PDB file of C-alpha atoms in Angstrom:
ATOM      1  CA  MET A   1    -137.136 -14.643 -65.749  1.00 48.00           C
ATOM      2  CA  ARG A   2    -137.665 -10.830 -64.240  1.00 50.00           C
ATOM      3  CA  LYS A   3    -138.867  -9.893 -67.672  1.00 49.00           C
ATOM      4  CA  LEU A   4    -141.569 -12.948 -67.367  1.00 46.00           C
ATOM      5  CA  ALA A   5    -142.665 -11.942 -64.310  1.00 45.00           C
ATOM      6  CA  PHE A   6    -143.347  -8.263 -65.424  1.00 45.00           C
ATOM      7  CA  ILE A   7    -145.582  -9.339 -68.365  1.00 47.00           C
ATOM      8  CA  PHE A   8    -147.624 -11.552 -66.387  1.00 45.00           C
ATOM      9  CA  ILE A   9    -148.370  -8.808 -63.819  1.00 45.00           C
ATOM     10  CA  ALA A  10    -149.288  -6.621 -66.761  1.00 45.00           C
ATOM     11  CA  PHE A  11    -151.449  -8.986 -68.040  1.00 46.00           C
ATOM     12  CA  LEU A  12    -153.094  -9.429 -64.756  1.00 45.00           C
ATOM     13  CA  LEU A  13    -153.629  -5.717 -64.211  1.00 44.00           C
ATOM     14  CA  LEU A  14    -155.125  -5.235 -67.844  1.00 44.00           C
ATOM     15  CA  ALA A  15    -157.619  -8.349 -67.341  1.00 46.00           C
ATOM     16  CA  SER A  16    -158.573  -6.725 -63.797  1.00 47.00           C
ATOM     17  CA  CYS A  17    -159.210  -3.388 -65.405  1.00 44.00           C
ATOM     18  CA  ASP A  18    -161.408  -4.837 -68.453  1.00 48.00           C
ATOM     19  CA  ASN A  19    -164.912  -5.082 -67.357  1.00 50.00           C
ATOM     20  CA  GLY A  20    -166.669  -4.848 -70.857  1.00 50.00           C
ATOM     21  CA  ASP A  21    -167.985  -8.453 -70.416  1.00 52.00           C
ATOM     22  CA  ALA A  22    -169.525  -7.832 -67.330  1.00 49.00           C
ATOM     23  CA  PRO A  23    -173.403  -7.779 -66.822  1.00 53.00           C
ATOM     24  CA  ASP A  24    -175.028  -4.371 -66.282  1.00 55.00           C
ATOM     25  CA  PRO A  25    -176.402  -4.476 -63.007  1.00 56.00           C
ATOM     26  CA  THR A  26    -180.273  -5.148 -63.163  1.00 57.00           C
ATOM     27  CA  PRO A  27    -182.583  -2.235 -62.430  1.00 53.00           C
ATOM     28  CA  PRO A  28    -184.658  -2.588 -59.715  1.00 50.00           C
ATOM     29  CA  ALA A  29    -188.196  -3.641 -60.531  1.00 51.00           C
ATOM     30  CA  PRO A  30    -190.709  -0.554 -60.981  1.00 52.00           C
ATOM     31  CA  VAL A  31    -193.255  -0.209 -57.398  1.00 55.00           C
ATOM     32  CA  GLU A  32    -196.273  -0.456 -58.617  1.00 56.00           C
ATOM     33  CA  PRO A  33    -199.811  -0.062 -56.831  1.00 57.00           C
ATOM     34  CA  THR A  34    -201.856  -3.038 -55.688  1.00 64.00           C
ATOM     35  CA  GLY A  35    -204.864  -3.914 -54.094  1.00 74.00           C
ATOM     36  CA  VAL A  36    -207.781  -2.141 -53.437  1.00 88.00           C
ATOM     37  CA  ILE A  37    -207.866   1.711 -52.239  1.00 94.00           C
ATOM     38  CA  THR A  38    -210.363   2.709 -49.472  1.00 95.00           C
ATOM     39  CA  LEU A  39    -212.746   5.503 -49.860  1.00 97.00           C
ATOM     40  CA  THR A  40    -213.616   7.034 -46.116  1.00 96.00           C
ATOM     41  CA  SER A  41    -216.237  10.058 -47.364  1.00 96.00           C
ATOM     42  CA  PRO A  42    -218.829  10.953 -47.994  1.00 95.00           C
ATOM     43  CA  VAL A  43    -219.749   7.489 -46.932  1.00 94.00           C
ATOM     44  CA  GLN A  44    -221.694   4.981 -49.110  1.00 95.00           C
ATOM     45  CA  ASN A  45    -225.423   5.754 -49.650  1.00 94.00           C
ATOM     46  CA  SER A  46    -225.188   8.604 -47.303  1.00 93.00           C
ATOM     47  CA  ILE A  47    -226.898  12.079 -47.732  1.00 92.00           C
ATOM     48  CA  CYS A  48    -223.680  14.555 -47.589  1.00 85.00           C
ATOM     49  CA  ILE A  49    -224.601  17.844 -45.627  1.00 82.00           C
ATOM     50  CA  THR A  50    -220.961  18.717 -44.828  1.00 80.00           C
ATOM     51  CA  GLY A  51    -220.515  20.530 -48.123  1.00 86.00           C
ATOM     52  CA  THR A  52    -219.634  24.520 -48.537  1.00 93.00           C
ATOM     53  CA  VAL A  53    -222.706  25.981 -49.937  1.00 93.00           C
ATOM     54  CA  LEU A  54    -221.555  27.933 -53.263  1.00 94.00           C
ATOM     55  CA  SER A  55    -225.227  29.042 -54.382  1.00 93.00           C
ATOM     56  CA  ALA A  56    -228.676  27.894 -54.396  1.00 91.00           C
ATOM     57  CA  ASN A  57    -227.819  24.982 -57.147  1.00 93.00           C
ATOM     58  CA  GLN A  58    -224.051  24.174 -56.123  1.00 95.00           C
ATOM     59  CA  SER A  59    -221.962  23.203 -53.096  1.00 95.00           C
ATOM     60  CA  ALA A  60    -218.505  21.912 -52.586  1.00 96.00           C
ATOM     61  CA  VAL A  61    -218.192  18.620 -51.445  1.00 96.00           C
ATOM     62  CA  GLU A  62    -214.430  17.072 -50.202  1.00 96.00           C
ATOM     63  CA  LEU A  63    -214.268  13.450 -51.497  1.00 97.00           C
ATOM     64  CA  LYS A  64    -211.764  11.611 -49.128  1.00 97.00           C
ATOM     65  CA  TRP A  65    -209.696   8.363 -49.199  1.00 97.00           C
ATOM     66  CA  ASP A  66    -206.955   6.113 -47.458  1.00 95.00           C
ATOM     67  CA  LYS A  67    -203.506   7.138 -49.109  1.00 92.00           C
ATOM     68  CA  PHE A  68    -202.224   4.322 -50.967  1.00 87.00           C
ATOM     69  CA  ALA A  69    -199.048   2.701 -51.187  1.00 85.00           C
ATOM     70  CA  ASN A  70    -196.365   3.918 -54.041  1.00 85.00           C
ATOM     71  CA  ALA A  71    -199.296   5.951 -55.857  1.00 91.00           C
ATOM     72  CA  THR A  72    -197.858   8.993 -57.575  1.00 92.00           C
ATOM     73  CA  SER A  73    -201.770  10.531 -58.408  1.00 94.00           C
ATOM     74  CA  TYR A  74    -205.303   9.531 -58.397  1.00 96.00           C
ATOM     75  CA  THR A  75    -207.942  10.058 -60.640  1.00 97.00           C
ATOM     76  CA  VAL A  76    -211.320  10.945 -59.294  1.00 98.00           C
ATOM     77  CA  THR A  77    -213.948   9.778 -60.876  1.00 98.00           C
ATOM     78  CA  ILE A  78    -217.636  11.508 -60.119  1.00 98.00           C
ATOM     79  CA  LYS A  79    -220.613  10.457 -62.341  1.00 97.00           C
ATOM     80  CA  ASP A  80    -223.914  12.610 -61.913  1.00 97.00           C
ATOM     81  CA  LEU A  81    -226.808   9.634 -61.553  1.00 96.00           C
ATOM     82  CA  LEU A  82    -229.556  12.121 -62.815  1.00 93.00           C
ATOM     83  CA  ASN A  83    -228.215  12.607 -66.409  1.00 93.00           C
ATOM     84  CA  ASN A  84    -225.635   9.830 -66.156  1.00 94.00           C
ATOM     85  CA  THR A  85    -222.632  12.505 -67.124  1.00 96.00           C
ATOM     86  CA  VAL A  86    -219.201  11.423 -65.565  1.00 97.00           C
ATOM     87  CA  THR A  87    -216.181  13.955 -64.530  1.00 97.00           C
ATOM     88  CA  ASN A  88    -212.762  12.782 -64.080  1.00 98.00           C
ATOM     89  CA  PHE A  89    -210.096  15.057 -61.948  1.00 97.00           C
ATOM     90  CA  THR A  90    -206.538  14.076 -61.513  1.00 96.00           C
ATOM     91  CA  THR A  91    -204.547  15.327 -57.453  1.00 97.00           C
ATOM     92  CA  ASP A  92    -201.472  13.906 -55.891  1.00 95.00           C
ATOM     93  CA  GLN A  93    -203.651  14.456 -52.845  1.00 96.00           C
ATOM     94  CA  ASN A  94    -205.702  11.869 -50.829  1.00 96.00           C
ATOM     95  CA  GLN A  95    -208.413  14.084 -50.793  1.00 97.00           C
ATOM     96  CA  TYR A  96    -210.352  16.219 -53.637  1.00 97.00           C
ATOM     97  CA  THR A  97    -212.804  19.073 -53.486  1.00 97.00           C
ATOM     98  CA  ALA A  98    -215.504  19.019 -56.013  1.00 97.00           C
ATOM     99  CA  ASN A  99    -218.280  21.709 -57.043  1.00 96.00           C
ATOM    100  CA  LEU A 100    -221.526  19.502 -57.409  1.00 96.00           C
ATOM    101  CA  ASN A 101    -225.335  19.928 -58.055  1.00 96.00           C
ATOM    102  CA  ARG A 102    -227.399  19.722 -54.649  1.00 94.00           C
ATOM    103  CA  ASN A 103    -230.253  17.495 -54.609  1.00 92.00           C
ATOM    104  CA  THR A 104    -228.464  15.083 -56.545  1.00 94.00           C
ATOM    105  CA  PRO A 105    -227.040  11.770 -56.610  1.00 95.00           C
ATOM    106  CA  TYR A 106    -223.569  10.800 -57.262  1.00 96.00           C
ATOM    107  CA  SER A 107    -221.462   7.882 -57.723  1.00 97.00           C
ATOM    108  CA  TRP A 108    -217.881   8.320 -56.924  1.00 98.00           C
ATOM    109  CA  SER A 109    -214.483   6.103 -57.237  1.00 97.00           C
ATOM    110  CA  VAL A 110    -210.854   6.561 -57.093  1.00 97.00           C
ATOM    111  CA  THR A 111    -207.692   5.381 -59.478  1.00 96.00           C
ATOM    112  CA  ALA A 112    -204.387   4.980 -58.277  1.00 94.00           C
ATOM    113  CA  GLN A 113    -201.422   5.656 -60.652  1.00 92.00           C
ATOM    114  CA  ALA A 114    -197.532   5.236 -60.075  1.00 87.00           C
ATOM    115  CA  SER A 115    -195.591   7.178 -62.785  1.00 78.00           C
ATOM    116  CA  VAL A 116    -193.364   4.224 -62.978  1.00 76.00           C
ATOM    117  CA  SER A 117    -195.790   1.612 -63.975  1.00 75.00           C
ATOM    118  CA  PRO A 118    -198.534   1.224 -66.425  1.00 79.00           C
ATOM    119  CA  LYS A 119    -200.733  -0.678 -63.695  1.00 84.00           C
ATOM    120  CA  THR A 120    -203.439   0.798 -61.530  1.00 88.00           C
ATOM    121  CA  ALA A 121    -205.502   0.016 -58.614  1.00 91.00           C
ATOM    122  CA  LYS A 122    -208.880   1.059 -58.147  1.00 94.00           C
ATOM    123  CA  SER A 123    -211.415   1.438 -55.291  1.00 96.00           C
ATOM    124  CA  GLU A 124    -215.146   0.380 -55.047  1.00 95.00           C
ATOM    125  CA  SER A 125    -217.536   2.598 -56.570  1.00 96.00           C
ATOM    126  CA  TRP A 126    -219.540   4.343 -53.637  1.00 97.00           C
ATOM    127  CA  LYS A 127    -222.955   6.465 -53.822  1.00 97.00           C
ATOM    128  CA  PHE A 128    -223.723   9.681 -51.967  1.00 96.00           C
ATOM    129  CA  TYR A 129    -226.823  12.204 -52.063  1.00 94.00           C
ATOM    130  CA  ASN A 130    -225.384  15.852 -52.372  1.00 94.00           C
ATOM    131  CA  ALA A 131    -228.362  17.654 -50.025  1.00 90.00           C
ATOM    132  CA  GLY A 132    -230.663  20.402 -50.882  1.00 86.00           C
ATOM    133  CA  SER A 133    -232.071  23.303 -48.991  1.00 83.00           C
ATOM    134  CA  GLY A 134    -235.238  22.029 -47.490  1.00 80.00           C
ATOM    135  CA  ILE A 135    -235.054  18.506 -48.577  1.00 81.00           C
ATOM    136  CA  THR A 136    -236.349  16.055 -45.967  1.00 82.00           C
ATOM    137  CA  SER A 137    -237.107  12.674 -48.162  1.00 87.00           C
ATOM    138  CA  TYR A 138    -234.383  11.661 -51.019  1.00 91.00           C
ATOM    139  CA  ALA A 139    -235.499   9.560 -53.737  1.00 94.00           C
ATOM    140  CA  PRO A 140    -233.814   6.151 -53.975  1.00 96.00           C
ATOM    141  CA  PHE A 141    -230.271   5.766 -55.758  1.00 97.00           C
ATOM    142  CA  PRO A 142    -230.561   4.294 -59.326  1.00 97.00           C
ATOM    143  CA  ALA A 143    -230.661   0.819 -59.140  1.00 97.00           C
ATOM    144  CA  ASP A 144    -227.630  -1.189 -60.606  1.00 97.00           C
ATOM    145  CA  ASN A 145    -228.434  -3.632 -63.279  1.00 98.00           C
ATOM    146  CA  LEU A 146    -226.680  -6.802 -62.435  1.00 98.00           C
ATOM    147  CA  SER A 147    -227.778  -9.160 -65.014  1.00 98.00           C
ATOM    148  CA  PRO A 148    -228.071  -9.338 -67.798  1.00 98.00           C
ATOM    149  CA  ASN A 149    -225.276  -6.305 -67.646  1.00 97.00           C
ATOM    150  CA  ARG A 150    -224.530  -4.459 -70.663  1.00 97.00           C
ATOM    151  CA  ASP A 151    -224.109  -6.088 -73.942  1.00 97.00           C
ATOM    152  CA  GLN A 152    -224.247  -9.847 -72.349  1.00 97.00           C
ATOM    153  CA  VAL A 153    -225.361 -12.606 -74.288  1.00 98.00           C
ATOM    154  CA  VAL A 154    -227.864 -14.582 -72.466  1.00 97.00           C
ATOM    155  CA  THR A 155    -228.322 -18.018 -72.157  1.00 97.00           C
ATOM    156  CA  THR A 156    -232.203 -18.892 -71.508  1.00 96.00           C
ATOM    157  CA  VAL A 157    -233.157 -22.420 -69.881  1.00 96.00           C
ATOM    158  CA  ALA A 158    -236.505 -23.132 -71.643  1.00 96.00           C
ATOM    159  CA  GLY A 159    -236.899 -19.795 -72.945  1.00 96.00           C
ATOM    160  CA  LYS A 160    -236.591 -17.874 -69.535  1.00 97.00           C
ATOM    161  CA  THR A 161    -233.907 -15.866 -67.508  1.00 98.00           C
ATOM    162  CA  THR A 162    -233.875 -14.111 -64.559  1.00 98.00           C
ATOM    163  CA  LEU A 163    -233.420 -10.481 -64.295  1.00 98.00           C
ATOM    164  CA  THR A 164    -231.128  -9.139 -61.113  1.00 98.00           C
ATOM    165  CA  TRP A 165    -230.398  -5.867 -59.622  1.00 98.00           C
ATOM    166  CA  THR A 166    -229.679  -4.160 -56.785  1.00 97.00           C
ATOM    167  CA  GLY A 167    -231.312  -1.154 -55.130  1.00 97.00           C
ATOM    168  CA  SER A 168    -230.069   1.567 -52.583  1.00 96.00           C
ATOM    169  CA  ASP A 169    -231.429   4.601 -50.548  1.00 95.00           C
ATOM    170  CA  ALA A 170    -229.996   7.330 -48.244  1.00 93.00           C
ATOM    171  CA  ASP A 171    -233.361   7.240 -46.514  1.00 90.00           C
ATOM    172  CA  ASN A 172    -233.303   3.465 -46.120  1.00 93.00           C
ATOM    173  CA  ASP A 173    -237.041   3.271 -47.227  1.00 94.00           C
ATOM    174  CA  ILE A 174    -237.004   1.405 -50.748  1.00 97.00           C
ATOM    175  CA  LEU A 175    -240.553   0.239 -51.182  1.00 98.00           C
ATOM    176  CA  ASN A 176    -240.330  -1.716 -54.596  1.00 98.00           C
ATOM    177  CA  TYR A 177    -239.570  -1.685 -58.080  1.00 98.00           C
ATOM    178  CA  ASP A 178    -240.952  -1.342 -61.734  1.00 98.00           C
ATOM    179  CA  ILE A 179    -239.092  -3.680 -64.339  1.00 98.00           C
ATOM    180  CA  TYR A 180    -239.387  -2.806 -67.817  1.00 98.00           C
ATOM    181  CA  LEU A 181    -238.623  -4.416 -70.922  1.00 98.00           C
ATOM    182  CA  GLY A 182    -238.514  -4.242 -74.382  1.00 98.00           C
ATOM    183  CA  THR A 183    -236.708  -5.108 -78.022  1.00 97.00           C
ATOM    184  CA  THR A 184    -236.030  -1.444 -78.682  1.00 96.00           C
ATOM    185  CA  THR A 185    -235.549   1.509 -76.165  1.00 94.00           C
ATOM    186  CA  THR A 186    -238.827   2.017 -76.107  1.00 95.00           C
ATOM    187  CA  LEU A 187    -239.735  -0.031 -73.087  1.00 98.00           C
ATOM    188  CA  THR A 188    -242.551  -1.432 -71.855  1.00 98.00           C
ATOM    189  CA  LEU A 189    -243.953  -2.223 -68.282  1.00 98.00           C
ATOM    190  CA  LEU A 190    -243.337  -5.952 -67.416  1.00 98.00           C
ATOM    191  CA  LYS A 191    -244.020  -6.341 -63.653  1.00 98.00           C
ATOM    192  CA  ARG A 192    -245.314  -3.615 -61.293  1.00 98.00           C
ATOM    193  CA  GLU A 193    -244.412  -3.644 -57.564  1.00 98.00           C
ATOM    194  CA  VAL A 194    -241.828  -6.424 -57.080  1.00 98.00           C
ATOM    195  CA  ILE A 195    -240.553  -6.646 -53.569  1.00 98.00           C
ATOM    196  CA  GLU A 196    -237.337  -8.748 -54.222  1.00 97.00           C
ATOM    197  CA  THR A 197    -234.536  -7.564 -56.649  1.00 98.00           C
ATOM    198  CA  LYS A 198    -234.718 -10.267 -59.053  1.00 98.00           C
ATOM    199  CA  LEU A 199    -237.471 -11.267 -61.208  1.00 98.00           C
ATOM    200  CA  GLU A 200    -237.677 -14.920 -62.159  1.00 98.00           C
ATOM    201  CA  ASN A 201    -238.921 -16.783 -65.257  1.00 97.00           C
ATOM    202  CA  VAL A 202    -238.611 -13.721 -67.956  1.00 98.00           C
ATOM    203  CA  GLU A 203    -239.367 -15.075 -71.319  1.00 97.00           C
ATOM    204  CA  LEU A 204    -237.278 -13.957 -74.189  1.00 98.00           C
ATOM    205  CA  ILE A 205    -237.072 -14.730 -77.793  1.00 97.00           C
ATOM    206  CA  SER A 206    -233.754 -16.736 -79.334  1.00 96.00           C
ATOM    207  CA  LYS A 207    -231.179 -14.569 -81.080  1.00 96.00           C
ATOM    208  CA  ALA A 208    -233.540 -11.370 -80.187  1.00 97.00           C
ATOM    209  CA  SER A 209    -231.695  -8.159 -78.722  1.00 98.00           C
ATOM    210  CA  TYR A 210    -233.305  -6.228 -75.651  1.00 98.00           C
ATOM    211  CA  TYR A 211    -233.357  -3.637 -73.605  1.00 98.00           C
ATOM    212  CA  TRP A 212    -234.234  -3.405 -69.644  1.00 98.00           C
ATOM    213  CA  LYS A 213    -234.549  -1.079 -66.793  1.00 98.00           C
ATOM    214  CA  VAL A 214    -235.569  -0.958 -63.145  1.00 98.00           C
ATOM    215  CA  VAL A 215    -237.442   2.139 -61.807  1.00 98.00           C
ATOM    216  CA  THR A 216    -237.079   2.052 -57.631  1.00 98.00           C
ATOM    217  CA  ARG A 217    -239.901   3.341 -55.610  1.00 98.00           C
ATOM    218  CA  ASP A 218    -239.401   4.437 -51.929  1.00 97.00           C
ATOM    219  CA  LYS A 219    -242.339   4.559 -49.477  1.00 96.00           C
ATOM    220  CA  ASN A 220    -242.971   8.527 -49.895  1.00 95.00           C
ATOM    221  CA  GLY A 221    -243.581   7.977 -53.557  1.00 95.00           C
ATOM    222  CA  ASN A 222    -240.256   9.159 -54.728  1.00 95.00           C
ATOM    223  CA  THR A 223    -238.698   7.060 -57.846  1.00 97.00           C
ATOM    224  CA  SER A 224    -235.312   6.822 -59.588  1.00 97.00           C
ATOM    225  CA  GLU A 225    -234.728   5.266 -62.879  1.00 97.00           C
ATOM    226  CA  SER A 226    -231.692   3.005 -63.637  1.00 97.00           C
ATOM    227  CA  VAL A 227    -229.385   3.191 -67.041  1.00 96.00           C
ATOM    228  CA  VAL A 228    -231.227   1.460 -69.816  1.00 97.00           C
ATOM    229  CA  ILE A 229    -229.000  -2.128 -70.486  1.00 98.00           C
ATOM    230  CA  PRO A 230    -229.381  -3.836 -74.054  1.00 98.00           C
ATOM    231  CA  PHE A 231    -228.151  -7.310 -74.318  1.00 98.00           C
ATOM    232  CA  THR A 232    -228.902 -10.277 -76.527  1.00 98.00           C
ATOM    233  CA  VAL A 233    -230.383 -13.835 -76.541  1.00 98.00           C
ATOM    234  CA  LYS A 234    -228.031 -16.647 -77.814  1.00 95.00           C
TER     235      LYS A 234
END
């Protein structure tokens, strides 16, 4: 009887030590950046006069945004709106100082990345004018073509569509817009001095490819051109 009890106890001890079939603990889910990053400076559609002048042509501008939960790095995207050159910078801080051309409009945005996740969070895209010496009136920012957007296939109604865009100006003195349209990148003037940010009843040919752009004019005669946007008609 004593021998049987000993064998039974030994079996229990062996069973309690054998955890080979026990499931591995579930690793914690990676912490991902979620939501929208809030930009703070330079503010939207502003004239930036707080930069450090480096030369007659350049100044150092500090870009700032709110810290973002769980972010381990940020990618700052800056676009020169005169030549559409895009530059990306990476930082682990919620600010970045960029050397930029003076008297030049820019757009900028920020993307947050967590090291343990492929997902990202992004900010809106803001615009500002990097001030130049002796400049008292700034050209409008290039318009943003909304519809048709790039490579969109447009469905017309009775052979017509509506072009829409947005305009902005650091001086807040936009006067009107000229709209250009063509079947090649050599565009022709479609409508001059449009007051609204849309142009209705634009006639298009089915199955054709088109390009369009917007020229923005302010009250001082300054102008800017949007990018040329291609689209096709269904």
